[in-house]
mmCIF file of N, CA, C and O in Angstrom:
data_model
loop_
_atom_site.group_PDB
_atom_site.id
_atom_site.type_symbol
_atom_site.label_atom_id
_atom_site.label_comp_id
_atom_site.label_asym_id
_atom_site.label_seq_id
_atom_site.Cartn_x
_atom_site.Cartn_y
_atom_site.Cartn_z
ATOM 1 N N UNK A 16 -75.960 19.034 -5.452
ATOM 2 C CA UNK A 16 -75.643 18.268 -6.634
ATOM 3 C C UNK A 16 -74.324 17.528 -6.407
ATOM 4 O O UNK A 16 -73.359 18.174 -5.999
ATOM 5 N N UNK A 17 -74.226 16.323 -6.624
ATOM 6 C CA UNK A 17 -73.188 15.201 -6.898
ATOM 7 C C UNK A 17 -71.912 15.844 -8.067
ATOM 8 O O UNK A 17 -72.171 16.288 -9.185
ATOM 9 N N UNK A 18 -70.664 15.751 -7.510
ATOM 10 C CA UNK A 18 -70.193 16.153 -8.546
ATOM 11 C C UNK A 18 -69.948 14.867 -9.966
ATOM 12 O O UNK A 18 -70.058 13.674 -9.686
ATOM 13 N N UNK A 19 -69.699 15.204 -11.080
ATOM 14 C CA UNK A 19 -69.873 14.633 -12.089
ATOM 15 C C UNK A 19 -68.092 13.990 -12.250
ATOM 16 O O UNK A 19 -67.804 12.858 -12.641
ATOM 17 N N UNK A 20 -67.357 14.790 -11.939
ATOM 18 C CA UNK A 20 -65.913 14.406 -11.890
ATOM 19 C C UNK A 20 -65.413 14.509 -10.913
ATOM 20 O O UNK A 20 -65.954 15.225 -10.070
ATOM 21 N N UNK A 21 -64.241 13.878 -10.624
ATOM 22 C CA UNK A 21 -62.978 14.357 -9.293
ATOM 23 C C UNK A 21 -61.681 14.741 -10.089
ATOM 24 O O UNK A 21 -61.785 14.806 -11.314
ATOM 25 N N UNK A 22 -60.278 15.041 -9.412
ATOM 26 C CA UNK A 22 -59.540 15.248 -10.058
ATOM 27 C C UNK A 22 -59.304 14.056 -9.939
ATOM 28 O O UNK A 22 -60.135 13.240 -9.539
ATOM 29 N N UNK A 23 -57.734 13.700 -10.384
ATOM 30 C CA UNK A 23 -56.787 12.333 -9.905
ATOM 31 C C UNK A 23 -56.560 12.211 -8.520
ATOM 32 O O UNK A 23 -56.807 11.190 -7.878
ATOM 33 N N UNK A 24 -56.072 13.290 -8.043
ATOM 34 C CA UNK A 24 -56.209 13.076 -6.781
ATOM 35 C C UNK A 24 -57.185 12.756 -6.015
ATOM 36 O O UNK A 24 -56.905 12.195 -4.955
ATOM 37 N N UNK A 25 -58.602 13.030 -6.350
ATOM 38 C CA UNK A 25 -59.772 13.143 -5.443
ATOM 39 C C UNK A 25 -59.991 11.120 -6.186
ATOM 40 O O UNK A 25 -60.264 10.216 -5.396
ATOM 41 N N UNK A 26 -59.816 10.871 -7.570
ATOM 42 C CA UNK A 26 -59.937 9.634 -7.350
ATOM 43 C C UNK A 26 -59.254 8.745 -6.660
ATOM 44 O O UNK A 26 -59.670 7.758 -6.053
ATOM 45 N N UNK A 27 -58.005 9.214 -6.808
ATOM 46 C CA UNK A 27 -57.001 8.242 -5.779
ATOM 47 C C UNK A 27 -57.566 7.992 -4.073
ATOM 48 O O UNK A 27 -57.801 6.880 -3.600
ATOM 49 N N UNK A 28 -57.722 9.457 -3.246
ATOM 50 C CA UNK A 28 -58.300 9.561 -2.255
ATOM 51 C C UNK A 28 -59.182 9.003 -2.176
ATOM 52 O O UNK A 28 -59.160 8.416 -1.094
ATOM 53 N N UNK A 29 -60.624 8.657 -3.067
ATOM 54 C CA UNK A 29 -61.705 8.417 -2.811
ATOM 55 C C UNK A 29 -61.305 6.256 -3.208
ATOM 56 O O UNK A 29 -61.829 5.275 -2.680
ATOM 57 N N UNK A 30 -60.466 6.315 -4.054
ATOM 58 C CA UNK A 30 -60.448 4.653 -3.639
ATOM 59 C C UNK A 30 -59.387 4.186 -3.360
ATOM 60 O O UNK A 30 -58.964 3.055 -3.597
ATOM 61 N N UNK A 31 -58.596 5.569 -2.514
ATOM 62 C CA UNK A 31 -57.812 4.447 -1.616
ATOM 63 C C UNK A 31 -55.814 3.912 -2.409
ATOM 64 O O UNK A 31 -55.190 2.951 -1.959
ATOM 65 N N UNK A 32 -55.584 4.298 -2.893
ATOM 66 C CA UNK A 32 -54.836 3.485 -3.951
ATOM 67 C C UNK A 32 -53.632 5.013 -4.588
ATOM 68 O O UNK A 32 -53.836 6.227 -4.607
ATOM 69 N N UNK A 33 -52.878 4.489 -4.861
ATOM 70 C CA UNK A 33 -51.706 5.708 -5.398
ATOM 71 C C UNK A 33 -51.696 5.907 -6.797
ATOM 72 O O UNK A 33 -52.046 5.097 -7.655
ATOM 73 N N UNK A 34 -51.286 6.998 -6.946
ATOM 74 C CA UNK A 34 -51.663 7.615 -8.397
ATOM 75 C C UNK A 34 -50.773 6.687 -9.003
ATOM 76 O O UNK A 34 -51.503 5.717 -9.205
ATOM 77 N N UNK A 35 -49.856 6.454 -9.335
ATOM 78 C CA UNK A 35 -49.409 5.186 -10.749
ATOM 79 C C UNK A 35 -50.444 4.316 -10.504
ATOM 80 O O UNK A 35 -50.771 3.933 -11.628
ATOM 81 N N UNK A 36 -51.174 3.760 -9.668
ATOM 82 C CA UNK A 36 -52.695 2.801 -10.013
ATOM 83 C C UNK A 36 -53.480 3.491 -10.587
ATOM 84 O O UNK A 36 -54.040 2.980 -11.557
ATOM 85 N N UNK A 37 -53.820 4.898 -10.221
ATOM 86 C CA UNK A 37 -54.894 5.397 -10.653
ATOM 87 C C UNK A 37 -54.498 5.764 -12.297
ATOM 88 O O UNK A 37 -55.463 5.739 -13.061
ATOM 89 N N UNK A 38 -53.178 6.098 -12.889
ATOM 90 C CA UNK A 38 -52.869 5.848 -14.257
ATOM 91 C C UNK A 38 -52.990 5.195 -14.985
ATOM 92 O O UNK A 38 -53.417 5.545 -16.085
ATOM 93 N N UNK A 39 -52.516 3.367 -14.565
ATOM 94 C CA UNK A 39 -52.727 2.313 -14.936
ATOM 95 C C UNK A 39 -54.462 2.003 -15.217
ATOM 96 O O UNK A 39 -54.934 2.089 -16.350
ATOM 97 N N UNK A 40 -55.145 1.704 -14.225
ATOM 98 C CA UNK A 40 -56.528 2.105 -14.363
ATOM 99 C C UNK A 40 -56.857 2.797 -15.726
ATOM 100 O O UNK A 40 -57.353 2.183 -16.670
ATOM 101 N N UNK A 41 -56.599 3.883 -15.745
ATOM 102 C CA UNK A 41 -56.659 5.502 -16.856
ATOM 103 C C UNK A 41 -56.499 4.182 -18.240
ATOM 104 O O UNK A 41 -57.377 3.656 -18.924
ATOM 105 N N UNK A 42 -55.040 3.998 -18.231
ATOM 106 C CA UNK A 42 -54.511 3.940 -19.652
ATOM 107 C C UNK A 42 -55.121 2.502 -20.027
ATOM 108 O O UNK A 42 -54.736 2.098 -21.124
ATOM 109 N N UNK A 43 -56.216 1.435 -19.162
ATOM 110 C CA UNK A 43 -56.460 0.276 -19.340
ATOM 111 C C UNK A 43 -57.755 0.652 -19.456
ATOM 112 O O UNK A 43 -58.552 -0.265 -19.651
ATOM 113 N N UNK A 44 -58.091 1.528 -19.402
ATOM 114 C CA UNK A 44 -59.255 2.033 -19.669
ATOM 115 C C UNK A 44 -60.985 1.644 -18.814
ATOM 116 O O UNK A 44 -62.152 1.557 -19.195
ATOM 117 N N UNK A 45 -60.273 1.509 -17.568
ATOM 118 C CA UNK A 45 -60.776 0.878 -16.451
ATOM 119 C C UNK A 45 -61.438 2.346 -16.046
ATOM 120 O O UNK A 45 -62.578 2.399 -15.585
ATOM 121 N N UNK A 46 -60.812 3.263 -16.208
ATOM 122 C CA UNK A 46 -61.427 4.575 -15.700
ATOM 123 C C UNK A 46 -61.480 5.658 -16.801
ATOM 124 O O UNK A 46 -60.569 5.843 -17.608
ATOM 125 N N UNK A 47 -62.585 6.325 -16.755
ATOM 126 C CA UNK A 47 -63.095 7.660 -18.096
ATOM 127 C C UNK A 47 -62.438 8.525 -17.697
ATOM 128 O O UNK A 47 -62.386 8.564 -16.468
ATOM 129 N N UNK A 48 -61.847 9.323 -18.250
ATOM 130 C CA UNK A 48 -61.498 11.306 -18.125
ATOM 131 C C UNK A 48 -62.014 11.879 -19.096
ATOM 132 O O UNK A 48 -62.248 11.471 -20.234
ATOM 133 N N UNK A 49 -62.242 13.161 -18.454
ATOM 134 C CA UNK A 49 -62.406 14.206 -19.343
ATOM 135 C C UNK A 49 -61.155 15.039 -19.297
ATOM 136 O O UNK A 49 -60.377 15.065 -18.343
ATOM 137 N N UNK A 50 -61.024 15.768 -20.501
ATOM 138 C CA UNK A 50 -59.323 16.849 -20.136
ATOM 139 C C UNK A 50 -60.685 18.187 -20.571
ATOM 140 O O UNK A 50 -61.683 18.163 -21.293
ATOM 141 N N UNK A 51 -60.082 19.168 -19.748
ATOM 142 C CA UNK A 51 -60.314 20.595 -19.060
ATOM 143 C C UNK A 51 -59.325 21.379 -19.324
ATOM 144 O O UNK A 51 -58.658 21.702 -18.342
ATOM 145 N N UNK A 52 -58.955 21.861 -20.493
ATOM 146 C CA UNK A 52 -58.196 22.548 -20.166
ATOM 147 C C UNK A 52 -56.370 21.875 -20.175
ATOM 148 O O UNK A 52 -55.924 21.834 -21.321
ATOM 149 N N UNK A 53 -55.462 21.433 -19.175
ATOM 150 C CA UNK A 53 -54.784 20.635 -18.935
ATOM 151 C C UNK A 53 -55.039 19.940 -17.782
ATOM 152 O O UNK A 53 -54.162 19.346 -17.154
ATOM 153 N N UNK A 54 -56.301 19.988 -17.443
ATOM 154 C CA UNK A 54 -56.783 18.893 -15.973
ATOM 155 C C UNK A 54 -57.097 17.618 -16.730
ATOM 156 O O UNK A 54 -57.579 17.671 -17.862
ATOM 157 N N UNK A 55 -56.792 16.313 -16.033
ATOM 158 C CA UNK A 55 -57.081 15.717 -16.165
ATOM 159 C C UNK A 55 -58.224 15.135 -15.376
ATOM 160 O O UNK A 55 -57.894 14.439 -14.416
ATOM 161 N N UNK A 56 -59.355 15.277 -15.581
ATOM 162 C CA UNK A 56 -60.574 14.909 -14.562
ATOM 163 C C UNK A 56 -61.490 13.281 -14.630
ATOM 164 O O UNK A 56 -62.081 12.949 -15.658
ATOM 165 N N UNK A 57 -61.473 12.548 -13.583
ATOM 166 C CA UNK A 57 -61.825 11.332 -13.608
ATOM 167 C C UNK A 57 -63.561 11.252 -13.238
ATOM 168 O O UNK A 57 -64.029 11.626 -12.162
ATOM 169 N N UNK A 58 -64.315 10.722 -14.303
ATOM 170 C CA UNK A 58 -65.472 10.744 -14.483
ATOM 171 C C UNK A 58 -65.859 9.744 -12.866
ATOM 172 O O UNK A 58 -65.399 8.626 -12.632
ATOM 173 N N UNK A 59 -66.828 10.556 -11.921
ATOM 174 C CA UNK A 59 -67.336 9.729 -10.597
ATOM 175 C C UNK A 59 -67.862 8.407 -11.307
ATOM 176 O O UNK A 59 -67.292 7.414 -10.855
ATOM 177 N N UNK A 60 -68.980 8.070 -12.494
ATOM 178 C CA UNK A 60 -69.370 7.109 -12.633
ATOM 179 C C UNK A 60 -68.642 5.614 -13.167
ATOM 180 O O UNK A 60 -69.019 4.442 -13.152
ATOM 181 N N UNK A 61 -67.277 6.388 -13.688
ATOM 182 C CA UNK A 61 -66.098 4.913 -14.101
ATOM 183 C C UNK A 61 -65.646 4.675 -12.869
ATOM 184 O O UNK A 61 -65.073 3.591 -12.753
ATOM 185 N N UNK A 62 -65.728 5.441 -11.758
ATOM 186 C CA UNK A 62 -64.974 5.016 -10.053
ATOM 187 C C UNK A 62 -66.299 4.224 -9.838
ATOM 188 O O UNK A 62 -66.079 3.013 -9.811
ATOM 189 N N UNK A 63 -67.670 4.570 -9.669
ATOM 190 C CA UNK A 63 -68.237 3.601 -9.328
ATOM 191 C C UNK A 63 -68.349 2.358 -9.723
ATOM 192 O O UNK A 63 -68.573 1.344 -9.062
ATOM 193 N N UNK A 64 -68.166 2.513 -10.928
ATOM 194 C CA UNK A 64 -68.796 1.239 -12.086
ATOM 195 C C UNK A 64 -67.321 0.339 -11.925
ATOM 196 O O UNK A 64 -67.371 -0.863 -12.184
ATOM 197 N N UNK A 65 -66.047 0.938 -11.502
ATOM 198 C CA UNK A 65 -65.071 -0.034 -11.475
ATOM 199 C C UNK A 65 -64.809 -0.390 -10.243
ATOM 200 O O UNK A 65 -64.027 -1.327 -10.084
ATOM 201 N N UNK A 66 -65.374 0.245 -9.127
ATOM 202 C CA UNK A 66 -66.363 -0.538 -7.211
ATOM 203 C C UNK A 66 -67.319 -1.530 -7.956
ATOM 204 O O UNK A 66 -66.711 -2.514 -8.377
ATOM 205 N N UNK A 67 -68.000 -1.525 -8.094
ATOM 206 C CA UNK A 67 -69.109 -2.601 -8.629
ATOM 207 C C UNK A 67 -68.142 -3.849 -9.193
ATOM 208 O O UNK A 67 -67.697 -4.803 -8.554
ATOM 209 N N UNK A 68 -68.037 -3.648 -10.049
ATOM 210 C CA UNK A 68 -66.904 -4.384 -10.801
ATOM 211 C C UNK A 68 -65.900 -5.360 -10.160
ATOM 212 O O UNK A 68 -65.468 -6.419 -10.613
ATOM 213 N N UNK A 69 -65.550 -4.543 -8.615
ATOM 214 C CA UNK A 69 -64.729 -5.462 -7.802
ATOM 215 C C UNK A 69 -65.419 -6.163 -7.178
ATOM 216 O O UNK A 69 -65.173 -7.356 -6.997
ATOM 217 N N UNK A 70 -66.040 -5.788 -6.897
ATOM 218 C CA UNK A 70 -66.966 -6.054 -5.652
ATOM 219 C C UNK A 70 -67.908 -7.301 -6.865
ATOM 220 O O UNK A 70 -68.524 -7.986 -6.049
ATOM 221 N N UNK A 71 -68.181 -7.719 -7.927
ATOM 222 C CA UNK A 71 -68.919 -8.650 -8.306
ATOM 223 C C UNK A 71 -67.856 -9.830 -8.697
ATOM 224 O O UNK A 71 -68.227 -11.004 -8.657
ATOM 225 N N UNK A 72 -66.632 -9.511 -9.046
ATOM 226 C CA UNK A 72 -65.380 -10.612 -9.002
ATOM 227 C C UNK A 72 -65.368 -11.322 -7.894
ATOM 228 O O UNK A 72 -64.501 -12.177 -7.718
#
């Protein structure tokens, strides 16, 4: 099974880019979270959908 979330870190890692982007992203609402607890977890399908997104600009 695909996981459904990453942390911040695993999004940062997975596109490349440093966490104040991956915030900015967050707070522009370019990317979904879920909170866990006090995790902040980044939904895999707003990382894809905001790849697509570049990639059609």
């Amino acid at each position: 099974m695909e996981p459904v979330t990453v942390t911040v870190e695993g999004a940062r890692k997975a596109l490349g880019i440093g966490t104040t982007k991956i915030y900015e992203l967050i707070s522009a609402g370019k990317l979904r979270t879920v909170k866990l607890g006090r995790r902040t977890l980044v939904r895999t399908d707003s990382i894809r959908a905001l790849v697509d997104q570049l990639e059609a600009a």
